Amino acid sequence: PAMGMSEAEVPQWFAEPLSLPGRVYLFGGGHVAQHVAPLLHQLNFALTVYEERPAYCTEALFPTAEERICAPYAEAAERLQITEDDALLVMTSGHGNDVQLLQMALRTPAYYLGMIGSSRKIAQTKAQLLELGFTEDDFARVHTPVGLPILAETPMEIAVSVAAEMILCRAQQ
């Protein structure tokens, strides 16, 4: 305390960051991604959409994304600097893309890796990653099927379950 001030008279301060560190890299621009993006924005996630298909990587589809990258998924590793503050969400149009992106994602320190998919697609992806030398522990890092289990069916319901899981994982990091 300053001279002559009692402990109770000393000004107290509380500071909270206006933005949270880290970024969500959303791979894919389909229906579920289009519902996830505005939710993540409203929840203070900084969002980059990464999509190979120009028609699915537009400002009209993703007005809340801070960045939209239209480039081959094969270039993601060299284009992006993924940190432990980042989250990766894989929602591409093809199984091959998912395997390629998860190979890259599993080599990053990202705190969250999520992949949308049916149980069949998940099993195929896991088998391919194991053949490529990844381990069961590596695959256990991937939240798949993505989202909290709320029996979601529509793209918006799936988006809500994904956003809820990402809130939980962000809070636990």
JSON list of C-alpha atoms in Angstrom, two decimals:
[
{"chain": "A", "resi": 1, "resn": "PRO", "atom": "CA", "xyz": [0.00, 0.00, 0.00]},
{"chain": "A", "resi": 2, "resn": "ALA", "atom": "CA", "xyz": [1.01, 3.59, -0.64]},
{"chain": "A", "resi": 3, "resn": "MET", "atom": "CA", "xyz": [2.08, 5.62, 2.37]},
{"chain": "A", "resi": 4, "resn": "GLY", "atom": "CA", "xyz": [-0.87, 6.60, 4.51]},
{"chain": "A", "resi": 5, "resn": "MET", "atom": "CA", "xyz": [-3.30, 4.17, 2.75]},
{"chain": "A", "resi": 6, "resn": "SER", "atom": "CA", "xyz": [-4.85, 1.26, 4.56]},
{"chain": "A", "resi": 7, "resn": "GLU", "atom": "CA", "xyz": [-5.07, -2.12, 2.84]},
{"chain": "A", "resi": 8, "resn": "ALA", "atom": "CA", "xyz": [-8.79, -1.52, 2.15]},
{"chain": "A", "resi": 9, "resn": "GLU", "atom": "CA", "xyz": [-8.07, 1.77, 0.36]},
{"chain": "A", "resi": 10, "resn": "VAL", "atom": "CA", "xyz": [-5.60, 0.33, -2.15]},
{"chain": "A", "resi": 11, "resn": "PRO", "atom": "CA", "xyz": [-7.23, 0.21, -5.62]},
{"chain": "A", "resi": 12, "resn": "GLN", "atom": "CA", "xyz": [-7.91, -3.33, -6.83]},
{"chain": "A", "resi": 13, "resn": "TRP", "atom": "CA", "xyz": [-7.90, -4.27, -10.50]},
{"chain": "A", "resi": 14, "resn": "PHE", "atom": "CA", "xyz": [-9.29, -7.16, -12.49]},
{"chain": "A", "resi": 15, "resn": "ALA", "atom": "CA", "xyz": [-8.22, -7.69, -16.10]},
{"chain": "A", "resi": 16, "resn": "GLU", "atom": "CA", "xyz": [-9.59, -10.09, -18.66]},
{"chain": "A", "resi": 17, "resn": "PRO", "atom": "CA", "xyz": [-8.37, -10.47, -22.25]},
{"chain": "A", "resi": 18, "resn": "LEU", "atom": "CA", "xyz": [-10.73, -9.12, -24.90]},
{"chain": "A", "resi": 19, "resn": "SER", "atom": "CA", "xyz": [-9.88, -12.01, -27.18]},
{"chain": "A", "resi": 20, "resn": "LEU", "atom": "CA", "xyz": [-8.80, -15.55, -26.49]},
{"chain": "A", "resi": 21, "resn": "PRO", "atom": "CA", "xyz": [-5.58, -16.93, -27.93]},
{"chain": "A", "resi": 22, "resn": "GLY", "atom": "CA", "xyz": [-5.67, -19.47, -30.70]},
{"chain": "A", "resi": 23, "resn": "ARG", "atom": "CA", "xyz": [-7.64, -20.12, -33.79]},
{"chain": "A", "resi": 24, "resn": "VAL", "atom": "CA", "xyz": [-9.99, -22.75, -35.18]},
{"chain": "A", "resi": 25, "resn": "TYR", "atom": "CA", "xyz": [-8.99, -24.09, -38.57]},
{"chain": "A", "resi": 26, "resn": "LEU", "atom": "CA", "xyz": [-12.16, -25.42, -40.17]},
{"chain": "A", "resi": 27, "resn": "PHE", "atom": "CA", "xyz": [-11.32, -27.72, -43.07]},
{"chain": "A", "resi": 28, "resn": "GLY", "atom": "CA", "xyz": [-14.25, -28.02, -45.45]},
{"chain": "A", "resi": 29, "resn": "GLY", "atom": "CA", "xyz": [-17.06, -25.71, -46.47]},
{"chain": "A", "resi": 30, "resn": "GLY", "atom": "CA", "xyz": [-20.12, -27.96, -46.61]},
{"chain": "A", "resi": 31, "resn": "HIS", "atom": "CA", "xyz": [-23.49, -27.73, -44.88]},
{"chain": "A", "resi": 32, "resn": "VAL", "atom": "CA", "xyz": [-22.36, -28.55, -41.34]},
{"chain": "A", "resi": 33, "resn": "ALA", "atom": "CA", "xyz": [-19.33, -26.26, -41.62]},
{"chain": "A", "resi": 34, "resn": "GLN", "atom": "CA", "xyz": [-21.62, -23.45, -42.76]},
{"chain": "A", "resi": 35, "resn": "HIS", "atom": "CA", "xyz": [-23.64, -23.87, -39.55]},
{"chain": "A", "resi": 36, "resn": "VAL", "atom": "CA", "xyz": [-20.58, -24.32, -37.29]},
{"chain": "A", "resi": 37, "resn": "ALA", "atom": "CA", "xyz": [-18.80, -21.17, -38.46]},
{"chain": "A", "resi": 38, "resn": "PRO", "atom": "CA", "xyz": [-21.27, -18.52, -37.18]},
{"chain": "A", "resi": 39, "resn": "LEU", "atom": "CA", "xyz": [-21.68, -20.38, -33.87]},
{"chain": "A", "resi": 40, "resn": "LEU", "atom": "CA", "xyz": [-17.93, -20.46, -33.29]},
{"chain": "A", "resi": 41, "resn": "HIS", "atom": "CA", "xyz": [-17.73, -16.76, -34.12]},
{"chain": "A", "resi": 42, "resn": "GLN", "atom": "CA", "xyz": [-20.45, -15.97, -31.56]},
{"chain": "A", "resi": 43, "resn": "LEU", "atom": "CA", "xyz": [-18.51, -18.02, -29.01]},
{"chain": "A", "resi": 44, "resn": "ASN", "atom": "CA", "xyz": [-15.32, -15.97, -29.50]},
{"chain": "A", "resi": 45, "resn": "PHE", "atom": "CA", "xyz": [-13.37, -18.51, -31.50]},
{"chain": "A", "resi": 46, "resn": "ALA", "atom": "CA", "xyz": [-11.15, -16.92, -34.17]},
{"chain": "A", "resi": 47, "resn": "LEU", "atom": "CA", "xyz": [-11.98, -18.83, -37.35]},
{"chain": "A", "resi": 48, "resn": "THR", "atom": "CA", "xyz": [-10.09, -19.68, -40.52]},
{"chain": "A", "resi": 49, "resn": "VAL", "atom": "CA", "xyz": [-11.96, -21.69, -43.17]},
{"chain": "A", "resi": 50, "resn": "TYR", "atom": "CA", "xyz": [-9.71, -23.82, -45.37]},
{"chain": "A", "resi": 51, "resn": "GLU", "atom": "CA", "xyz": [-11.37, -25.39, -48.43]},
{"chain": "A", "resi": 52, "resn": "GLU", "atom": "CA", "xyz": [-10.12, -26.70, -51.77]},
{"chain": "A", "resi": 53, "resn": "ARG", "atom": "CA", "xyz": [-13.29, -25.93, -53.73]},
{"chain": "A", "resi": 54, "resn": "PRO", "atom": "CA", "xyz": [-13.63, -22.21, -54.59]},
{"chain": "A", "resi": 55, "resn": "ALA", "atom": "CA", "xyz": [-17.45, -22.36, -54.57]},
{"chain": "A", "resi": 56, "resn": "TYR", "atom": "CA", "xyz": [-17.38, -23.50, -50.91]},
{"chain": "A", "resi": 57, "resn": "CYS", "atom": "CA", "xyz": [-14.83, -20.97, -49.69]},
{"chain": "A", "resi": 58, "resn": "THR", "atom": "CA", "xyz": [-16.60, -17.67, -50.20]},
{"chain": "A", "resi": 59, "resn": "GLU", "atom": "CA", "xyz": [-17.30, -14.65, -48.04]},
{"chain": "A", "resi": 60, "resn": "ALA", "atom": "CA", "xyz": [-21.01, -15.18, -48.79]},
{"chain": "A", "resi": 61, "resn": "LEU", "atom": "CA", "xyz": [-20.92, -18.66, -47.19]},
{"chain": "A", "resi": 62, "resn": "PHE", "atom": "CA", "xyz": [-18.53, -17.72, -44.37]},
{"chain": "A", "resi": 63, "resn": "PRO", "atom": "CA", "xyz": [-19.01, -14.03, -43.55]},
{"chain": "A", "resi": 64, "resn": "THR", "atom": "CA", "xyz": [-17.89, -14.53, -39.92]},
{"chain": "A", "resi": 65, "resn": "ALA", "atom": "CA", "xyz": [-14.57, -16.20, -40.79]},
{"chain": "A", "resi": 66, "resn": "GLU", "atom": "CA", "xyz": [-11.58, -13.97, -40.16]},
{"chain": "A", "resi": 67, "resn": "GLU", "atom": "CA", "xyz": [-9.78, -15.71, -42.99]},
{"chain": "A", "resi": 68, "resn": "ARG", "atom": "CA", "xyz": [-10.75, -17.96, -45.88]},
{"chain": "A", "resi": 69, "resn": "ILE", "atom": "CA", "xyz": [-8.04, -20.01, -47.59]},
{"chain": "A", "resi": 70, "resn": "CYS", "atom": "CA", "xyz": [-8.88, -21.66, -50.88]},
{"chain": "A", "resi": 71, "resn": "ALA", "atom": "CA", "xyz": [-5.99, -24.03, -51.55]},
{"chain": "A", "resi": 72, "resn": "PRO", "atom": "CA", "xyz": [-5.24, -27.74, -51.83]},
{"chain": "A", "resi": 73, "resn": "TYR", "atom": "CA", "xyz": [-5.41, -29.59, -48.52]},
{"chain": "A", "resi": 74, "resn": "ALA", "atom": "CA", "xyz": [-1.97, -31.01, -49.34]},
{"chain": "A", "resi": 75, "resn": "GLU", "atom": "CA", "xyz": [-0.56, -27.49, -48.82]},
{"chain": "A", "resi": 76, "resn": "ALA", "atom": "CA", "xyz": [-2.09, -26.99, -45.35]},
{"chain": "A", "resi": 77, "resn": "ALA", "atom": "CA", "xyz": [1.03, -28.06, -43.44]},
{"chain": "A", "resi": 78, "resn": "GLU", "atom": "CA", "xyz": [3.22, -25.51, -45.22]},
{"chain": "A", "resi": 79, "resn": "ARG", "atom": "CA", "xyz": [0.60, -22.72, -45.19]},
{"chain": "A", "resi": 80, "resn": "LEU", "atom": "CA", "xyz": [-0.41, -22.92, -41.51]},
{"chain": "A", "resi": 81, "resn": "GLN", "atom": "CA", "xyz": [1.50, -22.47, -38.26]},
{"chain": "A", "resi": 82, "resn": "ILE", "atom": "CA", "xyz": [-0.51, -24.62, -35.82]},
{"chain": "A", "resi": 83, "resn": "THR", "atom": "CA", "xyz": [0.15, -24.02, -32.10]},
{"chain": "A", "resi": 84, "resn": "GLU", "atom": "CA", "xyz": [-1.06, -25.60, -28.86]},
{"chain": "A", "resi": 85, "resn": "ASP", "atom": "CA", "xyz": [-3.64, -22.79, -28.67]},
{"chain": "A", "resi": 86, "resn": "ASP", "atom": "CA", "xyz": [-5.29, -23.90, -31.93]},
{"chain": "A", "resi": 87, "resn": "ALA", "atom": "CA", "xyz": [-8.09, -26.29, -32.79]},
{"chain": "A", "resi": 88, "resn": "LEU", "atom": "CA", "xyz": [-8.55, -28.22, -36.05]},
{"chain": "A", "resi": 89, "resn": "LEU", "atom": "CA", "xyz": [-11.94, -29.30, -37.27]},
{"chain": "A", "resi": 90, "resn": "VAL", "atom": "CA", "xyz": [-12.06, -31.66, -40.27]},
{"chain": "A", "resi": 91, "resn": "MET", "atom": "CA", "xyz": [-15.34, -31.57, -42.22]},
{"chain": "A", "resi": 92, "resn": "THR", "atom": "CA", "xyz": [-14.23, -32.15, -45.81]},
{"chain": "A", "resi": 93, "resn": "SER", "atom": "CA", "xyz": [-16.16, -33.65, -48.68]},
{"chain": "A", "resi": 94, "resn": "GLY", "atom": "CA", "xyz": [-14.02, -36.75, -49.00]},
{"chain": "A", "resi": 95, "resn": "HIS", "atom": "CA", "xyz": [-12.53, -39.57, -46.96]},
{"chain": "A", "resi": 96, "resn": "GLY", "atom": "CA", "xyz": [-9.12, -39.21, -48.65]},
{"chain": "A", "resi": 97, "resn": "ASN", "atom": "CA", "xyz": [-8.98, -35.55, -47.65]},
{"chain": "A", "resi": 98, "resn": "ASP", "atom": "CA", "xyz": [-9.69, -36.47, -44.04]},
{"chain": "A", "resi": 99, "resn": "VAL", "atom": "CA", "xyz": [-6.84, -39.00, -43.88]},
{"chain": "A", "resi": 100, "resn": "GLN", "atom": "CA", "xyz": [-4.46, -36.48, -45.47]},
{"chain": "A", "resi": 101, "resn": "LEU", "atom": "CA", "xyz": [-5.50, -33.70, -43.06]},
{"chain": "A", "resi": 102, "resn": "LEU", "atom": "CA", "xyz": [-5.36, -35.93, -39.98]},
{"chain": "A", "resi": 103, "resn": "GLN", "atom": "CA", "xyz": [-1.81, -36.99, -40.90]},
{"chain": "A", "resi": 104, "resn": "MET", "atom": "CA", "xyz": [-0.90, -33.31, -40.79]},
{"chain": "A", "resi": 105, "resn": "ALA", "atom": "CA", "xyz": [-3.05, -32.56, -37.72]},
{"chain": "A", "resi": 106, "resn": "LEU", "atom": "CA", "xyz": [-1.61, -35.38, -35.62]},
{"chain": "A", "resi": 107, "resn": "ARG", "atom": "CA", "xyz": [1.86, -33.90, -36.12]},
{"chain": "A", "resi": 108, "resn": "THR", "atom": "CA", "xyz": [0.78, -30.58, -34.58]},
{"chain": "A", "resi": 109, "resn": "PRO", "atom": "CA", "xyz": [0.42, -29.56, -30.92]},
{"chain": "A", "resi": 110, "resn": "ALA", "atom": "CA", "xyz": [-3.21, -28.43, -31.47]},
{"chain": "A", "resi": 111, "resn": "TYR", "atom": "CA", "xyz": [-5.29, -28.84, -28.30]},
{"chain": "A", "resi": 112, "resn": "TYR", "atom": "CA", "xyz": [-8.34, -30.07, -30.25]},
{"chain": "A", "resi": 113, "resn": "LEU", "atom": "CA", "xyz": [-8.65, -32.28, -33.31]},
{"chain": "A", "resi": 114, "resn": "GLY", "atom": "CA", "xyz": [-12.18, -33.07, -34.47]},
{"chain": "A", "resi": 115, "resn": "MET", "atom": "CA", "xyz": [-13.42, -35.08, -37.46]},
{"chain": "A", "resi": 116, "resn": "ILE", "atom": "CA", "xyz": [-16.99, -35.51, -38.62]},
{"chain": "A", "resi": 117, "resn": "GLY", "atom": "CA", "xyz": [-17.94, -38.92, -39.93]},
{"chain": "A", "resi": 118, "resn": "SER", "atom": "CA", "xyz": [-20.03, -42.05, -39.83]},
{"chain": "A", "resi": 119, "resn": "SER", "atom": "CA", "xyz": [-18.80, -45.01, -37.81]},
{"chain": "A", "resi": 120, "resn": "ARG", "atom": "CA", "xyz": [-17.75, -46.68, -41.10]},
{"chain": "A", "resi": 121, "resn": "LYS", "atom": "CA", "xyz": [-15.75, -43.63, -42.22]},
{"chain": "A", "resi": 122, "resn": "ILE", "atom": "CA", "xyz": [-14.14, -43.33, -38.78]},
{"chain": "A", "resi": 123, "resn": "ALA", "atom": "CA", "xyz": [-13.10, -47.00, -38.82]},
{"chain": "A", "resi": 124, "resn": "GLN", "atom": "CA", "xyz": [-11.63, -46.68, -42.34]},
{"chain": "A", "resi": 125, "resn": "THR", "atom": "CA", "xyz": [-9.75, -43.51, -41.41]},
{"chain": "A", "resi": 126, "resn": "LYS", "atom": "CA", "xyz": [-8.36, -45.09, -38.25]},
{"chain": "A", "resi": 127, "resn": "ALA", "atom": "CA", "xyz": [-7.24, -48.20, -40.15]},
{"chain": "A", "resi": 128, "resn": "GLN", "atom": "CA", "xyz": [-5.46, -46.09, -42.77]},
{"chain": "A", "resi": 129, "resn": "LEU", "atom": "CA", "xyz": [-3.72, -43.96, -40.14]},
{"chain": "A", "resi": 130, "resn": "LEU", "atom": "CA", "xyz": [-2.55, -47.09, -38.29]},
{"chain": "A", "resi": 131, "resn": "GLU", "atom": "CA", "xyz": [-1.18, -48.47, -41.59]},
{"chain": "A", "resi": 132, "resn": "LEU", "atom": "CA", "xyz": [0.69, -45.18, -42.03]},
{"chain": "A", "resi": 133, "resn": "GLY", "atom": "CA", "xyz": [2.44, -45.68, -38.69]},
{"chain": "A", "resi": 134, "resn": "PHE", "atom": "CA", "xyz": [0.24, -43.70, -36.34]},
{"chain": "A", "resi": 135, "resn": "THR", "atom": "CA", "xyz": [-0.67, -45.35, -33.04]},
{"chain": "A", "resi": 136, "resn": "GLU", "atom": "CA", "xyz": [-3.91, -45.96, -31.15]},
{"chain": "A", "resi": 137, "resn": "ASP", "atom": "CA", "xyz": [-2.84, -43.18, -28.78]},
{"chain": "A", "resi": 138, "resn": "ASP", "atom": "CA", "xyz": [-2.38, -40.83, -31.73]},
{"chain": "A", "resi": 139, "resn": "PHE", "atom": "CA", "xyz": [-5.88, -41.59, -33.00]},
{"chain": "A", "resi": 140, "resn": "ALA", "atom": "CA", "xyz": [-7.31, -41.18, -29.50]},
{"chain": "A", "resi": 141, "resn": "ARG", "atom": "CA", "xyz": [-6.47, -37.45, -29.82]},
{"chain": "A", "resi": 142, "resn": "VAL", "atom": "CA", "xyz": [-9.13, -37.14, -32.53]},
{"chain": "A", "resi": 143, "resn": "HIS", "atom": "CA", "xyz": [-12.62, -36.30, -31.33]},
{"chain": "A", "resi": 144, "resn": "THR", "atom": "CA", "xyz": [-14.67, -38.48, -33.64]},
{"chain": "A", "resi": 145, "resn": "PRO", "atom": "CA", "xyz": [-17.52, -38.67, -34.14]},
{"chain": "A", "resi": 146, "resn": "VAL", "atom": "CA", "xyz": [-17.13, -34.95, -33.52]},
{"chain": "A", "resi": 147, "resn": "GLY", "atom": "CA", "xyz": [-19.35, -33.18, -31.00]},
{"chain": "A", "resi": 148, "resn": "LEU", "atom": "CA", "xyz": [-21.02, -34.05, -27.73]},
{"chain": "A", "resi": 149, "resn": "PRO", "atom": "CA", "xyz": [-23.40, -37.03, -27.96]},
{"chain": "A", "resi": 150, "resn": "ILE", "atom": "CA", "xyz": [-26.77, -35.23, -28.05]},
{"chain": "A", "resi": 151, "resn": "LEU", "atom": "CA", "xyz": [-28.32, -37.41, -30.78]},
{"chain": "A", "resi": 152, "resn": "ALA", "atom": "CA", "xyz": [-27.91, -34.58, -33.28]},
{"chain": "A", "resi": 153, "resn": "GLU", "atom": "CA", "xyz": [-29.28, -35.19, -36.77]},
{"chain": "A", "resi": 154, "resn": "THR", "atom": "CA", "xyz": [-29.61, -31.92, -38.68]},
{"chain": "A", "resi": 155, "resn": "PRO", "atom": "CA", "xyz": [-26.62, -29.82, -39.74]},
{"chain": "A", "resi": 156, "resn": "MET", "atom": "CA", "xyz": [-27.54, -27.18, -37.12]},
{"chain": "A", "resi": 157, "resn": "GLU", "atom": "CA", "xyz": [-27.89, -29.78, -34.35]},
{"chain": "A", "resi": 158, "resn": "ILE", "atom": "CA", "xyz": [-24.51, -31.25, -35.29]},
{"chain": "A", "resi": 159, "resn": "ALA", "atom": "CA", "xyz": [-23.03, -27.73, -35.28]},
{"chain": "A", "resi": 160, "resn": "VAL", "atom": "CA", "xyz": [-24.39, -27.14, -31.75]},
{"chain": "A", "resi": 161, "resn": "SER", "atom": "CA", "xyz": [-22.90, -30.42, -30.51]},
{"chain": "A", "resi": 162, "resn": "VAL", "atom": "CA", "xyz": [-19.52, -29.56, -32.11]},
{"chain": "A", "resi": 163, "resn": "ALA", "atom": "CA", "xyz": [-19.52, -26.04, -30.65]},
{"chain": "A", "resi": 164, "resn": "ALA", "atom": "CA", "xyz": [-20.39, -27.43, -27.20]},
{"chain": "A", "resi": 165, "resn": "GLU", "atom": "CA", "xyz": [-17.51, -29.93, -27.35]},
{"chain": "A", "resi": 166, "resn": "MET", "atom": "CA", "xyz": [-15.12, -27.20, -28.46]},
{"chain": "A", "resi": 167, "resn": "ILE", "atom": "CA", "xyz": [-16.22, -24.95, -25.58]},
{"chain": "A", "resi": 168, "resn": "LEU", "atom": "CA", "xyz": [-15.51, -27.81, -23.16]},
{"chain": "A", "resi": 169, "resn": "CYS", "atom": "CA", "xyz": [-12.09, -28.58, -24.64]},
{"chain": "A", "resi": 170, "resn": "ARG", "atom": "CA", "xyz": [-11.10, -24.91, -24.74]},
{"chain": "A", "resi": 171, "resn": "ALA", "atom": "CA", "xyz": [-12.06, -24.53, -21.08]},
{"chain": "A", "resi": 172, "resn": "GLN", "atom": "CA", "xyz": [-10.04, -27.62, -20.12]},
{"chain": "A", "resi": 173, "resn": "GLN", "atom": "CA", "xyz": [-6.83, -26.60, -21.87]}
]
